[in-house]
Short mmCIF file of C-alpha atoms and ligand atoms in Angstrom, two decimals:
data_model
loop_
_atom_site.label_atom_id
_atom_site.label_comp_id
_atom_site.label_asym_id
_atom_site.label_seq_id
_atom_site.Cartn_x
_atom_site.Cartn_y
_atom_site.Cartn_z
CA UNK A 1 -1.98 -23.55 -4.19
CA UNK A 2 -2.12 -19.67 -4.32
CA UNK A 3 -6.11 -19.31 -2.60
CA UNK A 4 -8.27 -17.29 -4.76
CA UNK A 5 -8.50 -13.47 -4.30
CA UNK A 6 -12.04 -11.98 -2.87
CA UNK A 7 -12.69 -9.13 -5.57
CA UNK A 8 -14.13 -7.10 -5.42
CA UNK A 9 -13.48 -6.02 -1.98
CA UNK A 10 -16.77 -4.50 -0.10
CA UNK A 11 -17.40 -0.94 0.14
CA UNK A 12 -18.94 -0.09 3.51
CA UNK A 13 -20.27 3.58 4.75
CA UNK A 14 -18.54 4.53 7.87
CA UNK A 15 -21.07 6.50 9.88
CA UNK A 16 -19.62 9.38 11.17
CA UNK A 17 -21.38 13.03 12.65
CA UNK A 18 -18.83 14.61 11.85
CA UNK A 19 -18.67 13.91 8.05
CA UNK A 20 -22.28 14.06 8.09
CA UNK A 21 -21.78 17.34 9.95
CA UNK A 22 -19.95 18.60 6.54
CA UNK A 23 -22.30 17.61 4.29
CA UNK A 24 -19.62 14.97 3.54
CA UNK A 25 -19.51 11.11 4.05
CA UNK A 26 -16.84 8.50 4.45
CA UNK A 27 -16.48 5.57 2.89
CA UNK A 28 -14.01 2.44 3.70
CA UNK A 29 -13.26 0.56 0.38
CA UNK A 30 -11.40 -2.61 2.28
CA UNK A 31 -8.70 -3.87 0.64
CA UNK A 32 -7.57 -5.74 3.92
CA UNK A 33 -10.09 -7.96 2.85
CA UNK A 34 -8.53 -8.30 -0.44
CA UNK A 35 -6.62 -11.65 0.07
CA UNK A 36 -6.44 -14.69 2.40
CA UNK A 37 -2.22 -14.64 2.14
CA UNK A 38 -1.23 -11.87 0.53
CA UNK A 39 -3.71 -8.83 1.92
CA UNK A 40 -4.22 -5.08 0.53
CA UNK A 41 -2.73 -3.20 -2.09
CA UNK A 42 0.01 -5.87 -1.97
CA UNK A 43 -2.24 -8.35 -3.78
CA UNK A 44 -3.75 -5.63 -5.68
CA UNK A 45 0.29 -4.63 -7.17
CA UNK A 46 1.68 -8.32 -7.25
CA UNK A 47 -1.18 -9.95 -9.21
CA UNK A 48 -0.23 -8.55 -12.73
CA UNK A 49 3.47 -9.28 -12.14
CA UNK A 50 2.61 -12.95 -10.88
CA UNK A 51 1.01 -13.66 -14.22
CA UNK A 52 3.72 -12.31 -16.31
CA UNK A 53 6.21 -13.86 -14.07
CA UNK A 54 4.04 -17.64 -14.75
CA UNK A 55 4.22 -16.83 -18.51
CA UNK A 56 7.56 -15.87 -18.67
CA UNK A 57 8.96 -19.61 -17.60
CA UNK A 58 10.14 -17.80 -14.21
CA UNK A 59 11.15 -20.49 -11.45
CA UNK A 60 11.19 -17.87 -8.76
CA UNK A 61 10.79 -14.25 -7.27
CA UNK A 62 13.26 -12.03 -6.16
CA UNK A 63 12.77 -8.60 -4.55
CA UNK A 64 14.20 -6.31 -1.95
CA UNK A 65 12.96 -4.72 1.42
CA UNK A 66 13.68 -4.02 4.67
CA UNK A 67 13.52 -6.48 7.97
CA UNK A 68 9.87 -5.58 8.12
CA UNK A 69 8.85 -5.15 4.59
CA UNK A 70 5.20 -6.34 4.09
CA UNK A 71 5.75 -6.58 0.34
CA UNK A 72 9.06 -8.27 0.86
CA UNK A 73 6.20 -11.24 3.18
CA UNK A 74 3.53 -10.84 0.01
CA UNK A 75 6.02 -11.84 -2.90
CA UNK A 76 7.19 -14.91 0.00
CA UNK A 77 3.76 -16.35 0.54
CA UNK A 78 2.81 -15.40 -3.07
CA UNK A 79 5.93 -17.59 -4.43
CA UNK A 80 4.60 -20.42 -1.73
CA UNK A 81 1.34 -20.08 -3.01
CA UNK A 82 2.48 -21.02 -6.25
CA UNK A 83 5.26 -23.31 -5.97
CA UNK A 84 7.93 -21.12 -6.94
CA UNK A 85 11.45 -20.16 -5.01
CA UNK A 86 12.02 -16.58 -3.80
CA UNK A 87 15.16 -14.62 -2.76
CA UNK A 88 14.47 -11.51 -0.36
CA UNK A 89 17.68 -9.17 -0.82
CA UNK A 90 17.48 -7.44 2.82
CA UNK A 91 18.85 -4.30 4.31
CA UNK A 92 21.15 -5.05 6.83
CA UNK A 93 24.04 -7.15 6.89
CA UNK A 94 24.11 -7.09 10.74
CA UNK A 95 20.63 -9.22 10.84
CA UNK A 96 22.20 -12.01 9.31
CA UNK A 97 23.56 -13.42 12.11
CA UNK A 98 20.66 -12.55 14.58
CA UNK A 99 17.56 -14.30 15.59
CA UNK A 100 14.50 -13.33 12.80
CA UNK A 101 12.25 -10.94 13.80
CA UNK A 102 8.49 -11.92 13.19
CA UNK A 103 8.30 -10.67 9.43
CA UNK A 104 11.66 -12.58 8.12
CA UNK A 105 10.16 -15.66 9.90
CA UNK A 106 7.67 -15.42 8.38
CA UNK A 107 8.88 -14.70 4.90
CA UNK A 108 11.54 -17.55 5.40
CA UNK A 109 8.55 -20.02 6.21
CA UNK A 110 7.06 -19.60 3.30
CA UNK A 111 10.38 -20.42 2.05
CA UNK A 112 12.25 -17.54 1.23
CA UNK A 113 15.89 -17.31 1.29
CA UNK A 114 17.28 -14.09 2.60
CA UNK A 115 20.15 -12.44 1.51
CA UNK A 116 21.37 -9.74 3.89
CA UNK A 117 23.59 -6.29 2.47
CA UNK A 118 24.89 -3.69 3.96
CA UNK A 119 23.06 -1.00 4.38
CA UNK A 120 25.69 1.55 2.44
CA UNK A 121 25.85 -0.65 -0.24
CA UNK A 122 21.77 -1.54 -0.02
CA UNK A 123 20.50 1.44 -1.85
CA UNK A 124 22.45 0.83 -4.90
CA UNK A 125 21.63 -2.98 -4.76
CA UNK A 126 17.91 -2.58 -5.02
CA UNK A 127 17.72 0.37 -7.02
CA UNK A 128 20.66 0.53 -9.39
CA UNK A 129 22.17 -2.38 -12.19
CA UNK A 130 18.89 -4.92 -11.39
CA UNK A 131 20.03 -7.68 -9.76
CA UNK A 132 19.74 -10.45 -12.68
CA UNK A 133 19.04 -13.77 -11.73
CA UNK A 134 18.95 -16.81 -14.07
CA UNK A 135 15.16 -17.91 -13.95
CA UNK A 136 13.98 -15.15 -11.50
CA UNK A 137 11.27 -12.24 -11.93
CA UNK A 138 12.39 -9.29 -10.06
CA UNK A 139 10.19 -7.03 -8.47
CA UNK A 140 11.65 -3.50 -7.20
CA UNK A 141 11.39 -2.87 -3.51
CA UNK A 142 8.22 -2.03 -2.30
CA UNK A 143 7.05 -3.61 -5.33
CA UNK A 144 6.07 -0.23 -7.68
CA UNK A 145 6.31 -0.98 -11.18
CA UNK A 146 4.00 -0.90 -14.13
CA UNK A 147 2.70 -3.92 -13.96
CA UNK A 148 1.58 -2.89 -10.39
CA UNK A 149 0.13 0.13 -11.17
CA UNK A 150 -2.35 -1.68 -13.60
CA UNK A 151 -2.94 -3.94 -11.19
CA UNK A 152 -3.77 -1.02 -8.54
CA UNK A 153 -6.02 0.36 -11.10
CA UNK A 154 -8.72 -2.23 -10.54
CA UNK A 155 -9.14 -0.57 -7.43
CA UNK A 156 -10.84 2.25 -8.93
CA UNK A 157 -12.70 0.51 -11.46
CA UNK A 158 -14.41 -1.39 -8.66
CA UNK A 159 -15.69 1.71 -7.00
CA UNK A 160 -16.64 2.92 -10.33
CA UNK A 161 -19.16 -0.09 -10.18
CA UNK A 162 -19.37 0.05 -6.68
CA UNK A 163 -20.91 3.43 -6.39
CA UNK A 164 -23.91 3.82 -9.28
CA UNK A 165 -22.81 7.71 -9.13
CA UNK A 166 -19.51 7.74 -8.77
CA UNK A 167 -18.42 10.88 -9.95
CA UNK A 168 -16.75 14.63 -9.37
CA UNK A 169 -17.78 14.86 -5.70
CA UNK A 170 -15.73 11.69 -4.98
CA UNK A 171 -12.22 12.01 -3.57
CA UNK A 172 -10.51 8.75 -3.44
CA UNK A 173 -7.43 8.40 -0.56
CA UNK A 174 -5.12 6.29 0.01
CA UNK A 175 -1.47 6.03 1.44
CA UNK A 176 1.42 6.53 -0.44
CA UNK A 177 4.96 4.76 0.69
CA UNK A 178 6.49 3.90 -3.33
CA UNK A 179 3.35 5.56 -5.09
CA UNK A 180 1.92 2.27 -6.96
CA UNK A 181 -1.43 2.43 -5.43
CA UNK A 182 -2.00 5.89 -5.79
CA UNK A 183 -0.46 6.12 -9.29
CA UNK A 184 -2.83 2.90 -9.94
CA UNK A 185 -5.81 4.44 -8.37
CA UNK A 186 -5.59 7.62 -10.26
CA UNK A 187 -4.75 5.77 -13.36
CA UNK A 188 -8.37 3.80 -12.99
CA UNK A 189 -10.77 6.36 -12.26
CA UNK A 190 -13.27 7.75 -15.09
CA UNK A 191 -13.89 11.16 -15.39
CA UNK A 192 -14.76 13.45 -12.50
CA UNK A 193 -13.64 11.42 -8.92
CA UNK A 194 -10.40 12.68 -8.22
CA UNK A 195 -7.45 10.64 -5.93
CA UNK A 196 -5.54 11.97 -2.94
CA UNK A 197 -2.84 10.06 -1.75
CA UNK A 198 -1.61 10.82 1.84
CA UNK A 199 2.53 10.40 2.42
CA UNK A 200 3.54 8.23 5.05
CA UNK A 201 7.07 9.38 4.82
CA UNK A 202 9.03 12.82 4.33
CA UNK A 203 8.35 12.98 0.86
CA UNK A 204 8.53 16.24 -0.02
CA UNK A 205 9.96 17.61 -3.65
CA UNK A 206 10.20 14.08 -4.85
CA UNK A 207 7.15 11.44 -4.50
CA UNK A 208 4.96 13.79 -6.93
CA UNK A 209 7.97 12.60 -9.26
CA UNK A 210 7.94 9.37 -8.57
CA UNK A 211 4.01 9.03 -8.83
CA UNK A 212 4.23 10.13 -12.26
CA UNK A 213 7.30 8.27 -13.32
CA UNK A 214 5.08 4.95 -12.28
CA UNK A 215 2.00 6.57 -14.53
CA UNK A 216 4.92 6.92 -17.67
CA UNK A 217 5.42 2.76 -16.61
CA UNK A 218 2.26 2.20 -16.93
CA UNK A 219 0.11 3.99 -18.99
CA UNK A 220 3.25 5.91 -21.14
CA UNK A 221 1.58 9.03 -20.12
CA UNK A 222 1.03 11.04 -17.26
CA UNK A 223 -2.60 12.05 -15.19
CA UNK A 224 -3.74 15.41 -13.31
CA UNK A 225 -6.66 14.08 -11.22
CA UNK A 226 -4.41 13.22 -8.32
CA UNK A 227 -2.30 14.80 -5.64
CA UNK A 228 -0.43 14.78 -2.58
CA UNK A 229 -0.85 15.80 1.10
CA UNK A 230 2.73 16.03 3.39
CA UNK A 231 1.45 16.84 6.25
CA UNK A 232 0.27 13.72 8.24
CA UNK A 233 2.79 11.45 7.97
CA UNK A 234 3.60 11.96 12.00
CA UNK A 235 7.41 12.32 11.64
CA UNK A 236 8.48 9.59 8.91
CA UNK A 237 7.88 6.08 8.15
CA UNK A 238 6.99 4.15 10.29
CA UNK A 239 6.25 7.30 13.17
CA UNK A 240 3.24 6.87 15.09
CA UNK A 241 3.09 9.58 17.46
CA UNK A 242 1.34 9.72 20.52
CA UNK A 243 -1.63 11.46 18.87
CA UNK A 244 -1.91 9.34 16.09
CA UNK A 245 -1.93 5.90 18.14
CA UNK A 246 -4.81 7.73 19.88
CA UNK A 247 -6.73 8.51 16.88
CA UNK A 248 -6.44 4.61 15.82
CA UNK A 249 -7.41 3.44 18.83
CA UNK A 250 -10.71 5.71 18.64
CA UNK A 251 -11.37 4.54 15.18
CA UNK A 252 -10.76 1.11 15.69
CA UNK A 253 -13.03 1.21 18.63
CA UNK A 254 -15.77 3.10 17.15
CA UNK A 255 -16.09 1.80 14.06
CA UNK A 256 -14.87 -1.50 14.31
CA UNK A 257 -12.56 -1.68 11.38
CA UNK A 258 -8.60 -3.38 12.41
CA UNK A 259 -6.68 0.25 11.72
CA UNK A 260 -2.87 -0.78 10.43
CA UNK A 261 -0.52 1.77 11.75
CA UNK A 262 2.10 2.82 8.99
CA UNK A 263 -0.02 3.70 6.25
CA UNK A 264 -3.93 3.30 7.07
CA UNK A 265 -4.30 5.33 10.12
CA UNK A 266 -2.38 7.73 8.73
CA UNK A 267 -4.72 7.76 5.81
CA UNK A 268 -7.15 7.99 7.92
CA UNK A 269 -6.01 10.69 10.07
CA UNK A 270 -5.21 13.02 6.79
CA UNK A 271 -8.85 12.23 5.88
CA UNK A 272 -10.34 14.03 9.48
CA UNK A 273 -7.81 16.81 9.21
CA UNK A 274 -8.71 17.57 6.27
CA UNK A 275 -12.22 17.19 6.61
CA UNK A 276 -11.65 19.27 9.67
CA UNK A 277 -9.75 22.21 7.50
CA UNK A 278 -13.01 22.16 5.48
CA UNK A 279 -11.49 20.79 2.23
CA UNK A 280 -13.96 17.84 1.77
CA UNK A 281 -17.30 20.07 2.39
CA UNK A 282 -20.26 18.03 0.55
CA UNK A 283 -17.53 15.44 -0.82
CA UNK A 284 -17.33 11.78 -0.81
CA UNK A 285 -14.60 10.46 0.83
CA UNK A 286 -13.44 7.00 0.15
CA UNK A 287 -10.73 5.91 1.84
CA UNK A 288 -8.74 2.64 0.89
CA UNK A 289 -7.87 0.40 3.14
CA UNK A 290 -4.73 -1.22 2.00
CA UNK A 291 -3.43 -3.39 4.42
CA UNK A 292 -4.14 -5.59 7.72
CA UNK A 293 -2.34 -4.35 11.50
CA UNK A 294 1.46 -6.11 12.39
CA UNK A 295 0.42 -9.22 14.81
CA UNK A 296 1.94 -7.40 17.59
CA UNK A 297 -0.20 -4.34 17.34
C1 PLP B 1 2.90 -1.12 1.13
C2 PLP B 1 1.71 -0.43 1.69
C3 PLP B 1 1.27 0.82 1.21
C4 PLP B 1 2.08 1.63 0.22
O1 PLP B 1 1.75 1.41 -1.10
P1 PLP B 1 2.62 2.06 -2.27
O2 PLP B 1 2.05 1.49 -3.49
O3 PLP B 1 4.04 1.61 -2.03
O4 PLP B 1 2.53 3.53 -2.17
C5 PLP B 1 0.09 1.35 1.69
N1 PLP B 1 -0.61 0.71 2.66
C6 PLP B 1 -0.20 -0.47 3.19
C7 PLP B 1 -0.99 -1.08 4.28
C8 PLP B 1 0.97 -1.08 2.72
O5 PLP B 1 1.37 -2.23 3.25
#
């Protein structure tokens, strides 16, 4: 059985002077909380595409990722949850032979198989012809597809009944790896609140495009109350400079919220810096939290 999902997820006021010190405020809509198995925005983008998946006939899941992917874990313990088989295609033909790291155990206990390619050839596996598999539902890496952007969407329509005035002092942020959430979040917000989606990777000159390639998926038309901000992503994926770890640490300890490295701290850390550079003066700042820490952290 698949456990129920906890929607909406609670909105909490982070108490902070210097927010309040801007006239501004911060606000932590927790998506970590979103799911008992498959947590954050992961749930949020696999939900749609698990329905049309059931009503489609499909017997399984396949999708692609690297050795840590979290999405590549969520469609694995989604597939458990509902009796169906899943295939992770994963970059990497050298960790075939080599003991699992924690994710791919994990993924392969909820009873996965994992199919290992090279990394030359990986890019054009998971991106190019669409692996077809009789029976399976296949979900792009990282899991950014129409569907998914719908289901990000709900996001914002839970802060729109979250927050009685919700409206054009709001800035909604969240991180941006594929651009689902974001594209999702902007897609679901009324009038007025805008979304700001913070890069967790050199994106420059092309996530903008993929952002509103995913609104054409899933709206068939594109949305201007959104952008992006480059300049906190701390080096590339999966950076956390020495700086940033600190920042974590402070808001983990100060505010008591678990701070995931990869995407929500540096969320997080956009949301001070800009603060700091005086863009959010009198604003609301919302910031998504879209996933839960690695074990090891
Ligand atoms: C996967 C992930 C993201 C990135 O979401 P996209 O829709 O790919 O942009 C953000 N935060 C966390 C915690 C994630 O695991």
């Amino acid at each position: 059985m698949l456990p129920a999902a906890a929607l909406p997820t609670p909105l909490t006021r982070v108490d902070d002077p210097e927010f309040a010190a801007a006239g501004a405020e911060l606000w932590l809509k927790r998506d970590d909380l979103a799911h008992p198995t498959v947590p954050g925005n992961k749930w949020r983008k696999l939900a749609p595409n698990l329905e049309l998946a059931l009503a489609g006939g499909a017997r399984g899941l396949l999708t692609y990722g690297g050795a840590y992917s979290t999405h590549v874990r969520a469609v694995a313990a989604a597939a458990h949850g509902l009796g169906l088989a899943s295939v992770g295609v994963i970059r990497g033909a050298e960790l075939a032979g080599r003991p699992r790291n924690w994710s791919l155990a994990r993924a392969e206990r909820d009873g996965m198989v994992l199919e290992f390619v090279e990394r030359s050839a990986y890019r054009e596996v998971a991106t190019g012809g669409r692996e077809r598999r009789e029976g399976y539902y296949v979900l792009p890496e990282g899991g950014s597809n129409g569907p998914a952007v719908r289901g990000a969407a709900v996001i914002a329509g839970e802060l729109a009944d979250q927050q009685p005035d919700f409206g054009p002092r709001d800035v909604v942020c969240c991180a941006v790896g594929t651009g689902g959430t974001l594209a999702g979040i902007a897609a679901g917000l009324p009038p007025g609140p805008r979304a700001l989606g913070v890069a967790v990777l050199r994106g420059e000159g092309y996530l903008e495009g993929e952002v509103t390639a995913l609104h054409r998926a899933g709206y068939g038309r594109e949305f201007t109350n959104w952008r992006l901000v480059h300049g906190w992503h701390g080096g590339g994926y999966g950076k956390v400079p020495p700086e940033l770890e600190r920042f974590a640490r402070w808001f983990q300890a100060t505010h008591g919220v678990p701070v995931e490295r990869r995407y929500v701290a540096k969320t997080l850390w956009a949301a001070y810096g800009l603060l700091r550079a005086g863009e959010f003066a009198g604003c609301r700042v919302t910031v998504v939290v879209t996933g839960v820490p690695d074990p090891q952290q």
